[in-house]
Structures are given as C-alpha cells and as structure tokens.
Coordinates of C-alpha atoms and ligand atoms in Angstrom, one line a residue:
M1 CA 0.0 0.0 0.0
S2 CA 1.3 3.4 -0.8
S3 CA 1.8 5.8 2.0
N4 CA 0.1 9.2 2.0
K5 CA 3.0 10.9 3.7
P6 CA 4.4 13.8 1.8
S7 CA 7.9 13.3 0.6
S8 CA 9.1 16.2 2.7
F9 CA 8.5 14.1 5.8
K10 CA 11.8 12.4 5.1
E11 CA 13.6 15.7 5.7
L12 CA 11.7 16.2 8.9
S13 CA 13.2 13.1 10.4
L14 CA 16.7 14.3 9.5
N15 CA 16.6 17.8 11.1
N16 CA 15.8 18.8 14.6
Y17 CA 15.0 22.4 14.9
L18 CA 12.5 22.0 17.7
F19 CA 13.4 22.3 21.4
N20 CA 13.4 18.8 22.9
E21 CA 15.7 16.2 24.5
E22 CA 17.1 15.2 21.2
S23 CA 18.2 18.7 20.3
A24 CA 19.8 19.4 23.6
K25 CA 23.3 19.5 22.1
L26 CA 22.2 21.7 19.2
F27 CA 20.5 24.0 21.7
E28 CA 23.7 24.5 23.6
E29 CA 25.6 25.3 20.4
H30 CA 23.0 27.9 19.4
I31 CA 23.2 29.5 22.8
E32 CA 27.0 29.6 22.7
K33 CA 27.0 31.2 19.2
T34 CA 24.4 33.8 20.4
L35 CA 26.5 34.5 23.5
N36 CA 29.4 35.3 21.3
Y37 CA 27.4 38.0 19.5
I38 CA 26.1 39.4 22.8
Q39 CA 29.7 39.8 23.9
Q40 CA 30.4 41.7 20.8
F41 CA 27.4 43.9 21.5
L42 CA 28.7 44.5 25.0
S43 CA 32.1 45.6 23.7
Q44 CA 30.6 48.3 21.6
R45 CA 31.9 51.6 22.9
K46 CA 29.3 54.0 21.7
F47 CA 25.7 53.8 22.7
Y48 CA 24.7 53.6 19.1
K49 CA 26.7 53.5 15.9
G50 CA 25.1 56.6 14.5
D51 CA 22.3 57.5 12.2
D52 CA 22.7 57.9 8.5
I53 CA 19.9 57.8 6.0
I54 CA 21.8 55.8 3.4
E55 CA 22.6 53.1 6.0
I56 CA 19.0 53.1 7.2
K57 CA 17.7 52.5 3.7
K58 CA 20.2 49.6 3.3
D59 CA 19.0 48.2 6.6
K60 CA 15.4 48.2 5.4
L61 CA 16.4 46.1 2.4
K62 CA 18.5 43.7 4.6
A63 CA 15.5 43.1 6.8
K64 CA 13.5 41.8 3.9
L65 CA 12.4 38.1 4.2
Q66 CA 13.7 36.7 1.0
N67 CA 14.5 33.1 0.1
I68 CA 12.7 31.8 3.2
V69 CA 11.1 28.7 1.6
N70 CA 14.2 26.6 2.5
A71 CA 16.4 26.3 5.6
H72 CA 19.6 28.3 6.1
S73 CA 22.3 27.7 8.6
I74 CA 22.0 29.6 11.9
D75 CA 25.6 30.8 11.5
D76 CA 24.9 32.6 8.3
V77 CA 21.7 34.1 9.5
L78 CA 23.2 35.2 12.9
E79 CA 26.0 36.9 10.9
E80 CA 23.4 38.7 8.8
L81 CA 21.5 39.6 12.0
N82 CA 24.6 41.0 13.5
E83 CA 25.0 43.5 10.7
L84 CA 21.4 44.4 10.6
Y85 CA 20.3 44.4 14.3
I86 CA 22.9 43.7 16.9
K87 CA 25.5 46.2 15.7
N88 CA 22.8 48.8 15.1
S89 CA 21.0 48.5 18.4
V90 CA 20.9 51.2 21.1
S91 CA 22.6 50.1 24.3
F92 CA 20.5 51.3 27.1
H93 CA 23.2 50.4 29.6
N94 CA 25.6 52.9 28.0
P95 CA 26.1 55.9 30.2
N96 CA 25.6 58.3 27.3
Y97 CA 22.1 56.9 26.9
V98 CA 20.0 59.3 29.0
A99 CA 16.8 59.5 26.9
H100 CA 13.9 57.4 28.0
L101 CA 12.8 55.1 30.8
N102 CA 14.9 52.1 29.6
C103 CA 16.9 50.7 32.4
P104 CA 20.0 48.5 32.5
I105 CA 18.9 45.0 33.4
T106 CA 20.0 42.7 36.1
L107 CA 21.9 39.5 35.3
P108 CA 19.5 37.2 37.1
S109 CA 16.6 38.7 35.2
I110 CA 18.3 37.6 31.9
V111 CA 18.9 34.1 33.4
A112 CA 15.3 34.0 34.3
E113 CA 14.3 35.0 30.7
I114 CA 16.3 32.2 29.2
L115 CA 14.6 29.8 31.5
A116 CA 11.1 31.1 31.1
T117 CA 11.5 31.3 27.3
S118 CA 13.0 27.8 27.0
I119 CA 10.6 26.1 29.3
N120 CA 7.9 28.4 27.8
T121 CA 5.5 28.3 30.7
A122 CA 2.2 30.1 30.0
V123 CA 0.7 31.5 33.2
E124 CA -2.9 31.1 32.4
T125 CA -4.4 27.9 33.9
W126 CA -3.0 25.8 36.7
D127 CA -2.5 22.8 34.5
Q128 CA -0.1 24.8 32.3
S129 CA 1.8 26.6 35.0
N130 CA 1.5 24.8 38.4
A131 CA 4.4 26.1 40.6
A132 CA 5.0 29.1 38.3
T133 CA 1.6 30.2 39.6
F134 CA 3.0 30.4 43.1
I135 CA 6.1 32.3 42.0
E136 CA 3.9 35.0 40.3
Q137 CA 1.6 35.1 43.3
E138 CA 4.5 35.5 45.6
V139 CA 6.0 38.4 43.7
I140 CA 2.6 40.1 43.7
H141 CA 2.3 39.5 47.4
W142 CA 5.8 40.9 47.9
I143 CA 5.0 44.2 46.2
C144 CA 1.6 44.4 47.9
N145 CA 3.4 44.1 51.2
E146 CA 5.8 46.8 50.3
Y147 CA 2.7 49.0 49.9
N148 CA 1.3 47.7 53.2
F149 CA -1.8 46.2 51.6
D150 CA -3.5 43.4 53.5
E151 CA -4.5 39.9 52.3
N152 CA -7.5 41.2 50.4
A153 CA -5.1 42.7 47.9
D154 CA -4.0 40.9 44.8
G155 CA -2.5 41.6 41.4
V156 CA -1.4 40.3 38.1
F157 CA 1.5 40.7 35.7
T158 CA 0.8 42.8 32.6
S159 CA 2.7 43.8 29.4
G160 CA 3.4 47.3 30.8
G161 CA 2.1 50.4 32.4
T162 CA -0.3 51.1 29.5
Q163 CA -2.1 47.8 30.0
S164 CA -2.0 48.1 33.8
N165 CA -3.6 51.6 33.5
F166 CA -6.2 50.1 31.1
M167 CA -7.2 47.5 33.7
A168 CA -7.5 50.2 36.3
L169 CA -9.8 52.3 34.2
L170 CA -11.8 49.2 33.2
L171 CA -12.3 48.2 36.8
A172 CA -13.1 51.8 37.8
R173 CA -15.7 52.1 35.1
D174 CA -17.4 48.7 35.6
H175 CA -17.3 49.0 39.4
Y176 CA -18.9 52.5 39.4
A177 CA -21.6 51.4 37.0
F178 CA -22.3 48.2 38.9
K179 CA -22.3 49.6 42.4
N180 CA -24.0 52.9 41.9
L181 CA -26.2 52.4 38.8
G182 CA -26.8 48.7 38.8
I183 CA -25.4 48.4 35.3
N184 CA -23.4 45.2 34.5
I185 CA -21.3 46.3 31.6
K186 CA -19.4 43.0 31.3
Q187 CA -22.7 41.2 30.7
N188 CA -24.9 43.8 29.0
G189 CA -22.6 46.2 27.4
W190 CA -23.1 50.0 27.0
S191 CA -25.6 52.2 28.6
D192 CA -26.1 56.0 28.1
D193 CA -25.2 56.9 31.6
I194 CA -21.7 55.6 31.1
S195 CA -21.0 58.5 28.6
K196 CA -21.2 60.8 31.6
F197 CA -18.3 59.1 33.4
R198 CA -15.3 61.4 34.0
I199 CA -11.8 60.5 35.0
F200 CA -9.4 63.0 36.6
C201 CA -5.6 63.1 36.3
S202 CA -2.9 65.7 36.3
E203 CA -2.1 67.5 33.0
K204 CA 1.3 65.8 33.3
S205 CA -0.1 62.3 33.6
H206 CA 0.8 59.6 31.0
F207 CA -1.0 59.7 27.7
S208 CA -2.1 56.1 28.3
I209 CA -4.9 57.4 30.6
K210 CA -6.5 59.2 27.6
K211 CA -5.8 56.5 25.2
N212 CA -7.3 53.9 27.5
A213 CA -10.3 56.0 28.1
A214 CA -10.9 56.0 24.4
L215 CA -10.3 52.2 24.1
L216 CA -12.9 51.8 26.9
G217 CA -15.5 53.7 24.9
L218 CA -15.4 56.8 27.2
G219 CA -13.3 58.9 24.8
F220 CA -10.4 61.3 25.3
D221 CA -12.8 64.0 26.5
A222 CA -13.9 61.9 29.5
V223 CA -10.4 62.5 30.9
I224 CA -10.2 65.8 32.8
P225 CA -6.7 67.2 33.0
V226 CA -6.1 68.9 36.4
K227 CA -3.6 71.7 36.6
V228 CA -0.2 71.2 38.3
D229 CA 1.8 73.5 40.6
K230 CA 5.3 74.6 39.7
E231 CA 6.8 71.4 40.8
M232 CA 4.5 69.6 38.3
R233 CA 2.3 68.0 41.0
M234 CA -1.4 67.9 40.8
D235 CA -3.0 70.9 42.4
V236 CA -5.6 69.4 44.8
S237 CA -7.7 72.6 45.0
E238 CA -7.9 72.5 41.2
L239 CA -9.0 68.9 41.4
A240 CA -11.8 69.8 43.9
F241 CA -12.8 72.6 41.5
E242 CA -12.9 70.4 38.4
I243 CA -14.9 67.7 40.2
E244 CA -17.5 70.3 41.2
R245 CA -17.5 71.7 37.7
V246 CA -18.1 68.3 36.1
K247 CA -20.9 67.6 38.5
Q248 CA -22.6 70.9 37.7
E249 CA -22.5 69.9 34.0
G250 CA -24.5 66.8 34.9
N251 CA -21.5 64.5 34.4
I252 CA -20.3 61.8 36.8
P253 CA -16.8 61.8 38.4
I254 CA -15.8 58.2 38.8
A255 CA -12.1 58.0 39.2
V256 CA -8.9 59.9 40.0
V257 CA -5.5 58.9 38.8
A258 CA -2.6 60.1 41.0
T259 CA 0.8 59.8 39.3
L260 CA 3.7 58.8 41.5
G261 CA 6.6 59.8 39.2
T262 CA 5.4 61.6 36.1
T263 CA 7.0 60.5 32.9
D264 CA 8.6 63.9 32.1
Y265 CA 9.3 65.4 35.5
G266 CA 9.3 62.5 37.9
S267 CA 7.0 64.5 40.1
F268 CA 4.7 62.9 42.7
D269 CA 1.1 64.0 43.0
P270 CA 0.1 64.6 46.6
L271 CA -1.4 61.2 47.2
E272 CA -2.9 61.7 50.6
A273 CA -4.8 64.9 49.8
I274 CA -6.0 63.4 46.5
G275 CA -7.1 60.2 48.3
I276 CA -9.1 62.0 50.9
L277 CA -11.0 63.9 48.2
A278 CA -11.5 60.9 46.0
K279 CA -13.0 58.9 48.9
E280 CA -15.2 61.7 50.0
Q281 CA -16.5 61.8 46.4
N282 CA -17.0 58.0 46.2
M283 CA -14.4 57.8 43.4
W284 CA -12.0 55.0 42.4
L285 CA -8.4 56.0 43.3
H286 CA -5.7 54.7 41.0
V287 CA -2.0 55.2 41.4
D288 CA 0.0 55.3 38.3
G289 CA 3.4 54.3 39.7
A290 CA 4.8 53.0 36.4
Y291 CA 7.9 55.1 37.0
G292 CA 7.9 55.9 40.7
G293 CA 6.2 52.8 42.1
C294 CA 9.4 50.9 42.9
F295 CA 10.8 53.9 44.9
I296 CA 8.7 52.5 47.8
L297 CA 11.9 50.5 48.4
T298 CA 14.0 53.6 49.1
D299 CA 14.5 55.8 52.2
T300 CA 14.5 58.9 50.1
H301 CA 11.1 58.5 48.4
S302 CA 8.9 56.3 50.6
H303 CA 7.2 59.3 52.2
Y304 CA 5.6 60.1 48.8
F305 CA 3.5 57.0 49.3
K306 CA 1.6 58.4 52.4
G307 CA -2.0 57.7 51.8
I308 CA -1.4 54.5 49.8
E309 CA -3.9 52.7 52.1
M310 CA -6.7 54.6 50.4
V311 CA -6.0 53.5 46.8
D312 CA -8.1 51.0 44.9
S313 CA -5.4 50.1 42.4
V314 CA -1.8 50.5 41.5
T315 CA 0.3 50.3 38.3
V316 CA 4.0 49.5 38.8
D317 CA 6.5 48.9 36.0
F318 CA 9.4 46.6 36.8
H319 CA 10.8 47.1 33.4
K320 CA 11.5 50.7 34.3
T321 CA 12.6 50.9 37.9
L322 CA 13.3 47.3 39.0
F323 CA 15.9 46.8 36.3
Q324 CA 14.0 44.1 34.4
P325 CA 13.9 43.3 30.7
V326 CA 10.7 44.3 28.8
S327 CA 8.0 43.3 29.4
C328 CA 7.5 43.4 33.1
S329 CA 4.7 45.3 34.8
A330 CA 2.1 44.6 37.5
F331 CA -1.4 45.8 38.2
L332 CA -2.5 45.6 41.8
V333 CA -5.9 45.9 43.4
K334 CA -6.7 46.5 47.1
D335 CA -9.8 44.3 46.9
K336 CA -9.3 41.2 44.8
E337 CA -13.1 40.9 44.3
H338 CA -12.8 43.6 41.7
F339 CA -11.0 41.2 39.3
K340 CA -14.5 39.8 38.7
Y341 CA -14.9 42.5 36.1
V342 CA -12.4 40.8 33.8
S343 CA -12.9 37.2 34.6
Y344 CA -14.3 34.7 32.2
Y345 CA -14.9 30.9 32.7
A346 CA -14.2 29.1 29.4
D347 CA -15.2 25.4 29.2
Y348 CA -12.0 24.4 27.5
L349 CA -9.7 26.2 30.0
N350 CA -11.1 27.1 33.4
P351 CA -14.7 25.9 33.8
L352 CA -16.3 27.5 36.9
E353 CA -17.2 24.0 38.3
S354 CA -13.5 23.1 38.4
K355 CA -12.5 26.2 40.4
D356 CA -10.0 25.1 43.1
E357 CA -8.5 27.4 45.7
E358 CA -5.4 25.2 46.0
R359 CA -4.8 25.3 42.2
P360 CA -5.6 28.8 41.1
D361 CA -5.9 29.8 37.4
L362 CA -4.3 33.2 37.0
I363 CA -6.2 33.8 33.8
E364 CA -9.1 34.9 35.9
K365 CA -7.3 38.1 36.7
S366 CA -5.9 38.9 33.3
I367 CA -7.1 40.5 30.2
Q368 CA -4.6 38.4 28.3
T369 CA -5.0 34.6 27.7
T370 CA -1.6 33.2 26.8
R371 CA 0.7 35.1 29.0
R372 CA 4.5 35.1 29.6
F373 CA 6.0 34.1 32.9
D374 CA 7.4 37.5 33.5
A375 CA 7.3 37.2 37.3
L376 CA 10.2 34.8 37.3
K377 CA 12.8 37.5 36.5
V378 CA 11.6 39.6 39.4
W379 CA 11.6 36.6 41.7
L380 CA 15.2 35.7 40.7
T381 CA 16.3 39.3 40.9
L382 CA 14.9 39.7 44.4
K383 CA 16.4 36.5 45.7
T384 CA 19.8 37.2 44.3
L385 CA 20.3 41.0 44.5
G386 CA 18.1 41.6 47.5
T387 CA 16.0 44.7 47.9
N388 CA 18.8 46.7 49.5
T389 CA 20.8 46.7 46.4
I390 CA 17.8 47.8 44.3
A391 CA 17.1 50.6 46.7
T392 CA 20.7 51.7 46.4
Y393 CA 20.4 51.7 42.6
L394 CA 17.3 53.9 42.8
E395 CA 18.8 56.3 45.4
T396 CA 21.9 56.5 43.2
V397 CA 20.1 57.6 40.1
H398 CA 18.2 60.2 42.2
Y399 CA 21.5 61.4 43.6
L400 CA 23.0 61.7 40.1
I401 CA 20.2 63.8 38.8
K402 CA 20.4 66.2 41.8
E403 CA 24.1 66.7 41.1
V404 CA 23.4 67.4 37.5
Y405 CA 20.7 69.9 38.5
E406 CA 23.0 71.7 41.0
N407 CA 25.6 72.1 38.2
V408 CA 23.3 73.1 35.4
K409 CA 21.6 75.6 37.7
L410 CA 24.8 77.6 37.8
N411 CA 25.3 77.7 34.1
N412 CA 23.8 80.7 32.3
A413 CA 23.5 78.8 29.1
F414 CA 20.7 76.7 30.5
E415 CA 17.2 77.2 31.8
I416 CA 15.7 74.5 34.0
A417 CA 12.0 73.6 34.1
H418 CA 11.7 72.1 37.6
V419 CA 13.5 70.8 40.7
P420 CA 14.1 67.1 40.1
A421 CA 12.1 64.8 42.4
L422 CA 13.1 61.5 40.9
S423 CA 15.7 60.9 38.2
T424 CA 14.7 63.2 35.3
L425 CA 15.7 66.7 34.5
V426 CA 14.0 68.9 32.0
F427 CA 16.0 71.9 30.8
R428 CA 16.9 73.8 27.7
Y429 CA 19.9 75.5 26.1
K430 CA 19.4 79.2 25.7
H431 CA 21.6 81.1 23.4
K432 CA 22.6 84.4 24.9
D433 CA 21.9 86.4 21.8
V434 CA 18.5 84.9 21.1
D435 CA 15.2 86.0 22.4
D436 CA 12.8 84.1 20.2
D437 CA 11.5 80.8 21.6
V438 CA 10.9 79.5 18.1
I439 CA 14.6 79.7 17.4
H440 CA 15.4 78.2 20.8
N441 CA 13.2 75.3 20.0
E442 CA 15.1 74.8 16.7
I443 CA 18.4 75.0 18.5
N444 CA 17.4 72.4 21.2
L445 CA 16.1 70.0 18.6
Y446 CA 19.3 70.5 16.6
I447 CA 21.3 69.6 19.7
K448 CA 19.3 66.5 20.4
N449 CA 19.4 65.3 16.8
T450 CA 23.1 66.1 16.2
L451 CA 24.2 64.2 19.3
Y452 CA 22.0 61.2 18.5
K453 CA 23.0 61.0 14.9
A454 CA 26.7 61.1 15.7
G455 CA 26.2 58.3 18.3
Q456 CA 27.5 60.7 21.0
A457 CA 24.5 60.8 23.3
S458 CA 20.9 60.1 23.4
I459 CA 18.9 62.8 25.1
A460 CA 15.1 63.1 25.0
S461 CA 13.0 66.2 24.4
T462 CA 9.6 67.3 25.5
K463 CA 7.4 70.4 25.5
L464 CA 6.4 72.6 28.3
K465 CA 3.8 75.3 27.4
G466 CA 4.6 74.8 23.7
V467 CA 8.3 75.3 24.2
T468 CA 10.9 72.6 23.4
Y469 CA 13.0 71.3 26.3
L470 CA 15.7 68.6 26.5
K471 CA 15.4 65.9 29.0
F472 CA 17.7 63.6 30.9
T473 CA 16.2 60.4 32.2
L474 CA 18.6 58.5 34.4
L475 CA 18.1 54.9 35.3
N476 CA 21.7 53.7 35.2
P477 CA 23.3 53.7 38.7
K478 CA 26.7 53.0 37.1
N479 CA 26.6 56.4 35.5
T480 CA 28.8 59.1 37.0
V481 CA 28.5 62.8 37.6
A482 CA 31.6 63.4 35.5
N483 CA 30.1 61.6 32.5
L484 CA 26.8 63.4 32.8
L485 CA 28.4 66.8 33.0
N486 CA 30.4 65.8 30.0
I487 CA 27.1 65.3 28.1
I488 CA 26.0 68.7 29.3
K489 CA 29.2 70.1 27.9
M490 CA 28.5 68.4 24.6
V491 CA 25.0 69.9 24.6
E492 CA 26.4 73.4 25.2
E493 CA 29.1 73.0 22.6
T494 CA 26.6 71.8 20.0
G495 CA 24.3 74.7 20.9
V496 CA 27.2 77.1 20.3
K497 CA 27.9 75.5 16.9
Y498 CA 24.4 76.4 15.8
E499 CA 25.6 80.1 15.9
P500 CA 26.8 80.3 12.3
K501 CA 23.4 79.2 11.1
L502 CA 21.8 81.9 13.2
N503 CA 24.0 84.5 11.5
M504 CA 23.0 83.2 8.1
A505 CA 19.3 83.5 8.8
Ligands
LIG1 C1 6.0 54.6 31.1 C2 4.8 55.0 31.7 C3 3.5 54.4 31.4 C4 3.4 53.4 30.3 O1 4.1 52.3 30.6 P1 4.5 51.2 29.5 O2 5.1 50.1 30.3 O3 5.4 51.9 28.6 O4 3.3 50.8 28.8 C5 2.4 54.8 32.2 N1 2.5 55.7 33.1 C6 3.7 56.4 33.4 C7 3.7 57.4 34.5 C8 4.8 56.0 32.7 O5 6.0 56.7 33.0

C-alpha cells in the first residue's frame, strides 16, 4: 500500500529544529553562538553606531524576508542579523544613553528570561503553569506588602504600564456602573449613563490614561486634566474645583489617577490629599506608579506613598525601575473581588465548576489569555540581589540627577523647568543672543538630533507650554556625575555650533 505521507517528511526526520531532548546539544551550540554576539554587543563603545539615511535605507532592504522557503544555517543568519540588528542596536546600559525610561537590566533577570523562554510556561491555567503560579503570586504579594496592603489585595503581571492603566480604568468604570447604577457592563454592554463618566488626572499624567479612556468607549474627552503646581504635582484645589464643575455639568466623576513619578518630570502627585478627596466623592483612586512605584523601596522617596492605604489600584513597571527586561509590569488591586470585572470561565480552559483554591488559574485576573511568565525574572532578581541593592540603585540615580541639577543651575547657558524629584531633569539650552523661543526650539532639537545621529549621546526632548526642552532620564546607577556633566558640555558646545546658522538667517 502506498503511504500518504508527503515526501518532505523524510527531511523532517533528519533535522531537529525543535526544542526537545534530542536537540539538547544543538540548543547548547545555538546559545553559545548567540552569547558570542552578545559579547560583541557589550564591547561596543558608543551607545549607538550613528544614524545615517543611506545606511537606514540599506538596513530596510536587509530586513526583507527573502528566500525563506528553504532552511539556512544559523551561523549565516546570525551573521546577517549581527550586521542588521545587533551592531545597530541602542545600548540602554551605555552611560551616554539618558533618553527614555529604559533601564540597564540585572543579570539574574536575563537568566530567568532564558529559563522562562526555553521552558515556555504560559501562566494562564493551573495545569499549564503549576508552581509558576506560586512564583507569580509570591512576587505580587511581595510588592503588595511593600505598599502595606492586606491579604485582600491581589494583582497580576501585565505587558506594561499602559495595560495596567487600562485595567485600572476598566475596573473603575465597571465598578462604578455596577455599584452605583446597577449596570453590568461585562454582561450587558453599554448604557447611556456611562457616557457621563469622567476621570481626573494631572495634566502631566501619562498619555495612556486618555488612550485607554478612548479604548474603553469613554473617549479622550472623558479625561479631565487637572492643573499642576510649579513642581509639576497635581494641584488638589484644582482637582476639587474640576470635580465640582463636572458635577454641575451633569456628568459623573468616577475616578482619580494620582501619578507617582510623572514620565517627564518625575513629580509625585500629593497622594494623601487626593485620596481624601476621592474617597469623599466616592471615586475610584488609582495610582500610576509605572515610573515611581518601585521607589517605595527607598528611604529617600517612601514618604511620597503616604495615603497609599486609600487607593483602589496601582500600576508599577518593573521594566522601568526594577531593572527588568521588557515586558514586566504589574497591576494591583486593594480588593481582589474587583477582578470579577475581567474574569471569564471558558469550558475548555477554566470551567467554573473546576475552580479550586489550591490550584488557582491566574487567567481569571488577566485580560490576556496566553501570558509570559514575567514574574520569574523579578523573583530571581529579588532572591539574588536583595531589595537593599535595588534601593541603592534607585537612590543613586536620584543622587545623580540632583548633582546634574546643581551644576546646570549655575550655568547661564541653560534654563531648568523644575527641581528634580526622581531621576529626570527637563532643561533647555538658551543662546545668549537669542530672544525668540521658536529659534530656541530649533536649537534644542538640533542639539538632540546632532548628538543622536553622531552616536555621541541620546537625550530626550519634551514640550512645556509649547516650548521645546531637553530631558535627561537617568536609570543607570553606574553612570557618573563626571560623565553626565560631559554630556551637558556636549549639549552646550553643540548649541554654540548652531551660531553660524543663526547669522546666516
Ligand atoms: C511609562 C509610563 C507608562 C506606560 O508604561 P509602559 O510600560 O510603557 O506601557 C504609564 N505611566 C507612566 C507614568 C509612565 O511613565
């Protein structure tokens, strides 16, 4: 009898590209080759090789997936990838990278990533993750304890602060509707009253609040920006005023977001005063601690968390300030009952009748189904480094930014936007002969782009009242004051170089 097997099955029996006991040796070889390239990446001296449009166009062609019908050797492809990606990549650990909230990562977190990726645990149902469930739960309990939450609190790992904030607004929306209006959004969907829901956050809060409000059907306009004081903290009397105004309009204030560590200024909203007001008004209180949340571990910043016992939910990003690889974030709730607004019991995964306290299914708390085991890297980092080391890292980056601030303050070539509370500094170069902010904006962008393109330093920019500023974001405790002041010097020198262009204009 003739077999129906396609002829290509013969080849399948000869190769072994899948991770299993037979490919163990090959796996080791692949890892060794990869490590070799990682070592090359680490030996790069600049943070980035530089930006040149001709090279970028070539890279775009190199990224094309051509001739992929047949197999190619990993050696050849890794070599191609080295030219295309590894050599091109930005090293966030480089001390001249001071742009965004990308942190250097701990060694145990990388070890954990290799393990979690190779074993490929999906933390969704107990039967897929068993003991990994306890590791995730334990990390959640650890951070809940840091905030002094009791055993009613719980949480779940998410893909990032944006998703954590999404969950916060979803729970706030559904809880308000259910508790106060008897509306079950999860079951029945939309109702007109929900269009009146309003969420308050400072005008310096993260854009994901607005974006998530839109995703939740509330729209950008449901988010009421509250004015900040000169240290970029939410002004609580403005909050009270806005809540009253919204009520007068016939709309319904449902939630306040207090940001602990704003993305641009690292400022901390006055949590306790906001909390008292939110509770008086029967509103959900969410803390966006994506950036500042881990500073609960420090001596320098723990006082900013006063009032944390009043919150309903918290966002904390471990891929920002716990030195973890992306993705790694958590969403916490004070009352775990509230996860009911996202839970679903699927016959094929977690039927309600099989619910078992001893063998929890973490999927009940998540908006994701298949989910990475991101908790492992935090667990391994905590066990190996210890929280004292992490606290020291965080206090060090804060110290570094204060030193930069004290120096830049004395330099007439610069204007500073705020006193740094965390690890960012927003400032701009001001040319002595120029009065016009439009030209200052051009100069500052020129400085940023010139240093980036040359691979000298990566600095961020932002706008304050329509004016362009430069921004240092420090998350590397191995940086030094001397190096940072050297970047400031490069900024100034580049600004001065713009002068000939000014004369030409
Ligand atoms: C970075 C940040 C976010 C978004 O977090 P992602 O992990 O990038 O999704 C939200 N809020 C604040 C205050 C942030 O700084």
